[in-house]
Structures are given as structure tokens and as C-alpha cells.
């Protein structure tokens, strides 16, 4: 292609009255961000889409063509540009990074609003409490899925299956009470109990039995590996429980 010549691509995507394909929009945006002028062909009916797929021997849309070559769908287009293509089986720590980063930002903001300072003891307390609440929300999105994954390693849940259903609510309760700094006589024992059982379960599964399994800490639909992350979550709860009791009694 000569220097300065416009790069063009043909994109075929579903644009129907009741459905606009999101991957078609992503493909169009990706092409435009890479300097392509897009010939945007809309497939406006199911029959038109089926006919297109039959004609080109493909099972899905969108489909991108550059020159005479068919690049393929959105994942293939990302690969064409050398970008990472997501794999549903890939191990990832992204959900945990998102949880802890958001909790830290919330704790800093709350401390600033309350004390005009971000470096306070309450900042650390709120960080752990906010983390507990956010992690509980992730589990509560799909309690059934969480409880199933939890049974892979939690020692108490294996003896009493209903514990897997109780755990997210207990974590949320303890986190909320610790945010308020109230009813510590209830919050601390709950956090201490679930944190201790969780820590022992993780240590046994990962460091004693050497098992490679997924962590249920951010819900039942993620590929976060069980290990340091879940152990950190549980040890934070234990540490927070001990601290809150000590603070309430002696400080």
C-alpha cells in the first residue's frame, strides 16, 4: 500500500431493530482506531444474516475483510492487530485487583471526607471493611455458584453444606458493622470465625495438599487461583477482628 493511501476494510455486522451486535460495534471501533476506513455493511434481518453466513461458510458475525482476505470475527481481528485475545480458561487476578483498588480508593475518600486527611487509622480499617463488603457482593451475585465452588476446598462447608450459603451474608454483615464501628461484639466474632476457617482451609488445600483449584473469593464464575489472594482475604478478616476487639477494650 502506497504511503498516504487510505486503508479500507469491509465489515459485515448485525444491526436489527431489536438487536445491534456489540462485537460488531467493537470491531468497527477497532478498525477505525487502527486507521481503517470502514465499509460498514448492516445485516438487518435473521434471513439476511443466515444467507451471509452460508455464502462465506462462517457460523458467526461480525466478519471483517481486508482486501481479499477474510480476517474473521472480533477475536480474530484483535489477533490480526497483535492484541490479546481473551480465553475463558485464562488465570486472572484482575477481579481481585479491581476489588482492592476500589476499596482502597473508597477508604481514602471516606477518611478525607471525615477527617480532612487520608492517613488515618480509620483508613486502614475502612479499607479492610470495604474490601469485605465488595467481596461479599461478588459472592452474593450468585450464591449458588459460589457455594458450589466453595465446596472444593472449605473444610466446614464440606461438613455442613449450608455454610457455603451463609458465608457471603456473614462476610457482608461483619464488613458493614466494621465500617460503622458498631456492634463489634457481633462483627468481630463473625469475622474471626469465618476468617480462621477460611485461612485453615486454604492452607490445607494449597500448601499442604498442593491442589490447583479456583478461588471462590470473588464469586463462582472467575478464574482467580486459590492461594495467596484468598489467604489474604481471610487473614485480613482475622486481623481486623482482633484489632477491633483490642481497640474497643483498651483504646
Tab-separated table of C-alpha atoms in Angstrom:
chain	number	residue	atom	x	y	z
A	1	UNK	CA	0.000	0.000	0.000
A	2	UNK	CA	1.425	3.365	-1.014
A	3	UNK	CA	2.243	5.891	1.684
A	4	UNK	CA	-0.754	8.076	2.459
A	5	UNK	CA	-3.195	5.712	0.758
A	6	UNK	CA	-6.364	5.134	2.741
A	7	UNK	CA	-6.694	1.716	4.319
A	8	UNK	CA	-10.123	0.232	3.888
A	9	UNK	CA	-11.902	-2.721	5.433
A	10	UNK	CA	-15.322	-4.275	4.876
A	11	UNK	CA	-17.309	-5.121	7.961
A	12	UNK	CA	-20.492	-7.178	7.998
A	13	UNK	CA	-22.415	-6.972	11.262
A	14	UNK	CA	-25.901	-7.489	12.642
A	15	UNK	CA	-27.916	-4.272	13.006
A	16	UNK	CA	-31.537	-5.199	13.610
A	17	UNK	CA	-34.426	-3.231	15.134
A	18	UNK	CA	-34.222	-5.301	18.334
A	19	UNK	CA	-30.521	-6.178	18.348
A	20	UNK	CA	-27.271	-4.429	17.469
A	21	UNK	CA	-24.327	-6.797	17.776
A	22	UNK	CA	-21.900	-5.410	20.397
A	23	UNK	CA	-18.946	-7.219	18.827
A	24	UNK	CA	-19.777	-5.573	15.538
A	25	UNK	CA	-19.514	-2.180	17.196
A	26	UNK	CA	-16.245	-3.226	18.849
A	27	UNK	CA	-14.842	-4.422	15.510
A	28	UNK	CA	-15.783	-1.129	13.817
A	29	UNK	CA	-14.162	0.871	16.604
A	30	UNK	CA	-11.026	-1.299	16.493
A	31	UNK	CA	-10.639	-0.850	12.741
A	32	UNK	CA	-11.142	2.899	12.941
A	33	UNK	CA	-8.618	3.216	15.771
A	34	UNK	CA	-6.096	1.462	13.546
A	35	UNK	CA	-6.629	3.943	10.749
A	36	UNK	CA	-9.039	1.993	8.554
A	37	UNK	CA	-11.921	3.470	6.636
A	38	UNK	CA	-14.741	1.021	7.251
A	39	UNK	CA	-17.271	-0.064	4.654
A	40	UNK	CA	-19.968	-0.844	7.164
A	41	UNK	CA	-22.461	-3.408	5.857
A	42	UNK	CA	-25.517	-3.970	8.051
A	43	UNK	CA	-27.252	-7.332	8.221
A	44	UNK	CA	-30.750	-6.220	9.119
A	45	UNK	CA	-32.701	-9.480	9.282
A	46	UNK	CA	-32.126	-13.021	10.506
A	47	UNK	CA	-32.594	-14.319	6.964
A	48	UNK	CA	-30.013	-11.876	5.614
A	49	UNK	CA	-27.569	-12.898	8.342
A	50	UNK	CA	-28.088	-16.616	7.669
A	51	UNK	CA	-27.602	-16.095	3.938
A	52	UNK	CA	-24.355	-14.192	4.562
A	53	UNK	CA	-23.027	-16.936	6.841
A	54	UNK	CA	-23.928	-19.649	4.310
A	55	UNK	CA	-22.293	-17.723	1.484
A	56	UNK	CA	-18.998	-17.325	3.321
A	57	UNK	CA	-19.026	-20.590	5.263
A	58	UNK	CA	-18.966	-18.947	8.696
A	59	UNK	CA	-21.010	-19.517	11.832
A	60	UNK	CA	-20.871	-16.079	13.409
A	61	UNK	CA	-20.905	-12.369	12.715
A	62	UNK	CA	-19.361	-9.836	12.626
A	63	UNK	CA	-16.919	-10.667	9.862
A	64	UNK	CA	-14.144	-8.368	8.696
A	65	UNK	CA	-12.494	-8.390	5.279
A	66	UNK	CA	-9.296	-6.508	4.478
A	67	UNK	CA	-8.509	-6.589	0.786
A	68	UNK	CA	-9.399	-10.046	-0.496
A	69	UNK	CA	-8.706	-11.721	2.839
A	70	UNK	CA	-11.347	-12.566	5.394
A	71	UNK	CA	-9.937	-11.739	8.814
A	72	UNK	CA	-12.839	-13.179	10.788
A	73	UNK	CA	-14.741	-12.165	13.904
A	74	UNK	CA	-13.820	-9.784	16.684
A	75	UNK	CA	-11.325	-12.136	18.357
A	76	UNK	CA	-9.586	-12.829	15.041
A	77	UNK	CA	-9.461	-9.102	14.348
A	78	UNK	CA	-7.795	-8.482	17.699
A	79	UNK	CA	-5.295	-11.214	16.853
A	80	UNK	CA	-4.692	-9.596	13.447
A	81	UNK	CA	-3.664	-6.377	15.196
A	82	UNK	CA	-1.486	-8.252	17.682
A	83	UNK	CA	-3.791	-7.659	20.634
A	84	UNK	CA	-4.509	-10.135	23.422
A	85	UNK	CA	-7.441	-12.417	22.781
A	86	UNK	CA	-9.337	-13.358	25.930
A	87	UNK	CA	-9.545	-17.030	26.796
A	88	UNK	CA	-12.261	-18.095	29.210
A	89	UNK	CA	-9.807	-20.522	30.836
A	90	UNK	CA	-7.055	-17.957	31.449
A	91	UNK	CA	-5.975	-17.491	35.054
A	92	UNK	CA	-6.530	-13.882	36.097
A	93	UNK	CA	-6.077	-11.667	39.139
A	94	UNK	CA	-7.954	-8.755	37.572
A	95	UNK	CA	-11.114	-9.141	39.709
A	96	UNK	CA	-9.064	-9.031	42.913
A	97	UNK	CA	-7.020	-6.040	41.755
A	98	UNK	CA	-10.276	-4.236	40.948
A	99	UNK	CA	-11.763	-5.048	44.363
A	100	UNK	CA	-8.769	-3.993	46.433
A	101	UNK	CA	-8.008	-0.892	44.342
A	102	UNK	CA	-11.612	0.292	44.589
A	103	UNK	CA	-11.761	-0.446	48.317
A	104	UNK	CA	-8.531	1.490	48.878
A	105	UNK	CA	-9.850	4.491	46.922
A	106	UNK	CA	-13.118	4.391	48.874
A	107	UNK	CA	-11.264	4.207	52.196
A	108	UNK	CA	-9.030	7.143	51.311
A	109	UNK	CA	-12.004	9.202	50.127
A	110	UNK	CA	-14.038	8.412	53.243
A	111	UNK	CA	-11.158	9.309	55.535
A	112	UNK	CA	-10.658	12.586	53.706
A	113	UNK	CA	-14.361	13.414	53.991
A	114	UNK	CA	-14.437	12.547	57.701
A	115	UNK	CA	-11.071	13.836	58.927
A	116	UNK	CA	-9.593	16.020	56.135
A	117	UNK	CA	-6.748	13.513	55.996
A	118	UNK	CA	-6.150	10.291	54.091
A	119	UNK	CA	-3.570	8.881	56.501
A	120	UNK	CA	-5.635	7.794	59.488
A	121	UNK	CA	-6.159	4.572	61.407
A	122	UNK	CA	-9.725	4.532	60.121
A	123	UNK	CA	-8.387	4.481	56.556
A	124	UNK	CA	-6.865	1.052	57.153
A	125	UNK	CA	-9.978	-0.149	58.972
A	126	UNK	CA	-12.263	1.066	56.206
A	127	UNK	CA	-10.058	-0.476	53.525
A	128	UNK	CA	-10.480	-3.934	55.050
A	129	UNK	CA	-14.188	-3.428	55.789
A	130	UNK	CA	-14.918	-2.084	52.298
A	131	UNK	CA	-12.960	-4.989	50.787
A	132	UNK	CA	-15.052	-7.443	52.795
A	133	UNK	CA	-18.292	-5.847	51.601
A	134	UNK	CA	-17.255	-5.746	47.944
A	135	UNK	CA	-16.077	-9.356	48.063
A	136	UNK	CA	-19.369	-10.312	49.708
A	137	UNK	CA	-21.294	-8.573	46.915
A	138	UNK	CA	-19.365	-10.602	44.343
A	139	UNK	CA	-20.396	-13.796	46.110
A	140	UNK	CA	-24.000	-12.687	46.586
A	141	UNK	CA	-24.396	-12.132	42.832
A	142	UNK	CA	-24.591	-15.912	42.510
A	143	UNK	CA	-24.767	-17.617	45.887
A	144	UNK	CA	-25.432	-20.992	44.283
A	145	UNK	CA	-22.343	-20.766	42.075
A	146	UNK	CA	-20.214	-19.523	44.953
A	147	UNK	CA	-21.338	-22.287	47.293
A	148	UNK	CA	-20.561	-24.940	44.678
A	149	UNK	CA	-17.020	-23.675	44.112
A	150	UNK	CA	-16.559	-23.161	47.870
A	151	UNK	CA	-17.168	-26.873	48.450
A	152	UNK	CA	-13.970	-27.637	46.519
A	153	UNK	CA	-11.817	-26.582	49.455
A	154	UNK	CA	-13.598	-25.156	52.503
A	155	UNK	CA	-13.383	-27.634	55.382
A	156	UNK	CA	-16.524	-26.522	57.211
A	157	UNK	CA	-18.661	-26.300	54.062
A	158	UNK	CA	-17.738	-29.895	53.260
A	159	UNK	CA	-19.126	-30.989	56.634
A	160	UNK	CA	-22.090	-28.606	56.626
A	161	UNK	CA	-23.068	-27.681	53.051
A	162	UNK	CA	-25.347	-24.820	54.107
A	163	UNK	CA	-22.303	-22.931	55.412
A	164	UNK	CA	-21.492	-22.068	51.800
A	165	UNK	CA	-24.802	-20.184	51.637
A	166	UNK	CA	-24.308	-18.469	54.989
A	167	UNK	CA	-20.736	-17.296	54.362
A	168	UNK	CA	-21.426	-14.369	51.972
A	169	UNK	CA	-24.083	-12.926	54.284
A	170	UNK	CA	-21.804	-13.285	57.302
A	171	UNK	CA	-18.951	-11.541	55.489
A	172	UNK	CA	-21.243	-8.702	54.391
A	173	UNK	CA	-22.668	-8.295	57.904
A	174	UNK	CA	-19.240	-8.143	59.525
A	175	UNK	CA	-17.985	-5.690	56.908
A	176	UNK	CA	-20.929	-3.322	57.286
A	177	UNK	CA	-20.696	-3.306	61.073
A	178	UNK	CA	-16.955	-2.675	60.913
A	179	UNK	CA	-17.490	0.259	58.560
A	180	UNK	CA	-19.805	1.745	61.178
A	181	UNK	CA	-17.555	0.720	64.055
A	182	UNK	CA	-20.680	-0.580	65.760
A	183	UNK	CA	-21.869	-3.836	67.372
A	184	UNK	CA	-18.277	-5.050	67.495
A	185	UNK	CA	-19.336	-7.807	69.929
A	186	UNK	CA	-21.080	-9.412	66.911
A	187	UNK	CA	-18.917	-8.277	63.995
A	188	UNK	CA	-15.587	-9.370	65.469
A	189	UNK	CA	-16.529	-12.983	66.325
A	190	UNK	CA	-18.181	-13.462	62.921
A	191	UNK	CA	-15.115	-12.139	61.059
A	192	UNK	CA	-12.750	-14.093	63.297
A	193	UNK	CA	-14.650	-17.347	62.783
A	194	UNK	CA	-15.089	-17.234	59.011
A	195	UNK	CA	-11.587	-15.819	58.529
A	196	UNK	CA	-9.932	-18.535	60.633
A	197	UNK	CA	-11.847	-21.386	58.998
A	198	UNK	CA	-11.109	-19.920	55.579
A	199	UNK	CA	-7.396	-19.493	56.248
A	200	UNK	CA	-7.009	-23.046	57.541
A	201	UNK	CA	-8.941	-24.393	54.542
A	202	UNK	CA	-6.773	-22.519	52.041
A	203	UNK	CA	-3.523	-23.551	53.735
A	204	UNK	CA	-4.574	-27.194	53.683
A	205	UNK	CA	-5.817	-27.179	50.081
A	206	UNK	CA	-2.969	-25.187	48.527
A	207	UNK	CA	0.105	-25.545	50.717
A	208	UNK	CA	-0.433	-28.999	52.226
A	209	UNK	CA	-2.409	-30.924	49.588
A	210	UNK	CA	-0.815	-28.921	46.723
A	211	UNK	CA	-4.101	-28.672	44.837
A	212	UNK	CA	-4.593	-26.250	41.927
A	213	UNK	CA	-8.182	-25.049	42.119
A	214	UNK	CA	-10.114	-21.848	41.542
A	215	UNK	CA	-10.838	-19.447	44.345
A	216	UNK	CA	-14.462	-18.671	45.228
A	217	UNK	CA	-13.401	-15.403	46.897
A	218	UNK	CA	-14.834	-13.197	44.120
A	219	UNK	CA	-17.798	-15.383	43.279
A	220	UNK	CA	-18.317	-18.628	41.456
A	221	UNK	CA	-17.616	-17.562	37.883
A	222	UNK	CA	-13.989	-16.396	37.869
A	223	UNK	CA	-10.593	-17.959	37.190
A	224	UNK	CA	-8.736	-16.487	40.171
A	225	UNK	CA	-6.485	-19.263	41.513
A	226	UNK	CA	-6.880	-20.301	45.133
A	227	UNK	CA	-3.852	-19.324	47.172
A	228	UNK	CA	-2.349	-16.093	48.417
A	229	UNK	CA	-5.368	-13.997	47.422
A	230	UNK	CA	-7.930	-15.970	49.403
A	231	UNK	CA	-5.495	-16.404	52.282
A	232	UNK	CA	-5.006	-12.628	52.363
A	233	UNK	CA	-8.771	-12.076	52.432
A	234	UNK	CA	-9.147	-14.418	55.395
A	235	UNK	CA	-6.139	-13.117	57.312
A	236	UNK	CA	-7.411	-9.553	56.840
A	237	UNK	CA	-10.694	-10.564	58.467
A	238	UNK	CA	-8.880	-12.246	61.357
A	239	UNK	CA	-6.580	-9.276	61.865
A	240	UNK	CA	-9.455	-6.803	61.658
A	241	UNK	CA	-11.487	-8.780	64.194
A	242	UNK	CA	-8.606	-8.891	66.687
A	243	UNK	CA	-7.852	-5.199	66.158
A	244	UNK	CA	-11.454	-4.080	66.595
A	245	UNK	CA	-11.801	-6.008	69.866
A	246	UNK	CA	-8.487	-4.657	71.182
A	247	UNK	CA	-9.404	-1.127	70.152
A	248	UNK	CA	-12.849	-1.372	71.756
A	249	UNK	CA	-11.447	-2.703	75.039
A	250	UNK	CA	-8.140	-0.933	75.508
A	251	UNK	CA	-8.004	2.212	73.366
